[in-house]
């Protein structure tokens, strides 16, 4: 039989796929025959198993060699065992029945006097162990963890990690051994022990108390690693054992998470590592990056206070943005996006560096830089940021345009310094990317102009000028057609005008307006939607323009569309042709100008609740589960946002970085239902925000809030259950009632008892990152003396977990704003 080397050469020498298949099939047949031959020598058996492993790498069937691999394990020779274990790991998995035959061989080899045989068995056990095999051999592994041989201890520790992933119930067995290994001086053993303890704490956070006593040892070893000079044995790129440093820092993050006392003890060493580690090479950046993640992953101070350590972390991430390594820049942007809520001021200092990344050649970096730019927009820098984003919009990738348009419109609406700037921004947006503008943004533009009578002529002139220059942007075509139809009379009365920055005068007459609409309708860029708005504009102009012949021009244009293939356009054209023959008085009544919309009360609350509802809906999707686990306890000065955690109440900056289909979640009554483009008038109620306009469906949002309020008020009508007093002062008392609805789901009701008359009552709650909070509106936010109010919350998290609430309560008493914060930990395993 040919050797392995000859077999590989013959496979590679095959000129066609058919020839290759022939060579493989012949060799497979020979291997099968050799396995059946009892006279096969040990050398030939090893040769055949080696060929079988090569076939495995080619994707061929190798199941017929599994038993032969098991036979090699029973051999007393090391070469046979090594190849047998390799074949066992590759050709078998935990679901194979043959695996039952392997258990005894592994058990025997775990007692072998040769350390390399023991480690072969440990490696195989870690890779293919089933639950039953783990239960049979875990005690042997635990014994080997206490061996005097560091090589065996390292392998046994990593094997224990895999066993615990299969059978988490055995974590108590390995705790003492893990503590002992953390005190070991061997770097390999310490590295594997750090991996084991980190994995144990991640799977069961309650084990932090068990390993708290090891924290001084870990800090001591980290300090020693960071201060040790050059050592050829462990030096990598000028950094002393960066692998061990990263694992120990990662272990600190697991221990210090949600534990302020332990976090305080590790702050100093993190500051030392962040300050002294050389960042000129990628190895140092790896240590610094792990250090930054730990800085933001532990409790480095009260959420509302300044933290120099966090500022240092942000500065390190900003340095990463200036490196040439694209992976480093992407990681920095990704991390800044997660921590911007914790240190917004520190991140704002590096705004220009982040904006420079928007022009990076790498598309992934550009995408992340844009996502971060949206979050950085505030009332103070909205002019600068929107101006920069408009420049980006002119030359950005097509896949970014839709999201970029939405974010510019949304943030312009939130932070507009004045209405004129808001109008200019939205009109410029339509001019640059009208083809990528969704109907909700178009409706926002129209609503804004309806509500600003002083700017109606200004906006209509601007739209008229844009339409004369080009018909290429559909969004601008739609808005311009609507504005010209609605305000065509004041456009004509206003006479000639000039655009800002252009000295050429633009003449406007009734014939010019009608010819422009006619050209728009005949344009190859005119979609059915544009034509619908165009003929609507014409019929409105019939009641607004007074010059002789205007009615006849409009009638002739409408006649062309009475035979349109589009049923909607045809129907409207026929109806409008009939309407135009009616008396002018009748047309004026039917086609009167739209009045400014009347906004409902408490619009800001509707806006916040609708956005939060959409975000919660998105968080529950499988591809967004990572967002549920993100922790975001941010500083807050005077706003009502508490900690801006992912699972905290109230809207967060995730609203600004949500993907481009966020509006579909908000507006549609059913997921995936498109917004009708033919009914333009009904679309105008989509966007309302603050005291003016918003990118929300007010009707559906108001309905949702009414339902939520009703649910909350029902709580107050029922008999109050036994509650736990949480906090009180001279003005108000707060107590909680908690109940477990089903495993992993809990309901908490907050009861407010006012001792004095108070107003603007608000409660914000934050949870650990492993738990998710859904909070309903407070039943009453203004209470008389001895008045009561309730607030209902639902919590989802790991089964059997403790519920720890970080609570902030705010209210006004005699016009003075009161703000109090506390932690509530009296719920025992509520989930």
mmCIF file of C-alpha atoms in Angstrom, residues 164 226 309 327-328 504 512 608 711 739 767:
data_model
loop_
_atom_site.group_PDB
_atom_site.id
_atom_site.type_symbol
_atom_site.label_atom_id
_atom_site.label_comp_id
_atom_site.label_asym_id
_atom_site.label_seq_id
_atom_site.Cartn_x
_atom_site.Cartn_y
_atom_site.Cartn_z
ATOM 1 C CA UNK A 164 -18.274 22.788 33.626
ATOM 2 C CA UNK A 226 3.133 45.419 34.499
ATOM 3 C CA UNK A 309 -10.487 56.456 35.305
ATOM 4 C CA UNK A 327 -8.962 46.509 13.383
ATOM 5 C CA UNK A 328 -7.793 48.726 16.236
ATOM 6 C CA UNK A 504 -29.735 85.529 -10.452
ATOM 7 C CA UNK A 512 -44.451 79.588 -14.751
ATOM 8 C CA UNK A 608 -40.625 58.876 24.743
ATOM 9 C CA UNK A 711 -53.153 49.322 33.193
ATOM 10 C CA UNK A 739 -43.935 38.696 42.759
ATOM 11 C CA UNK A 767 -30.822 46.875 36.665
#
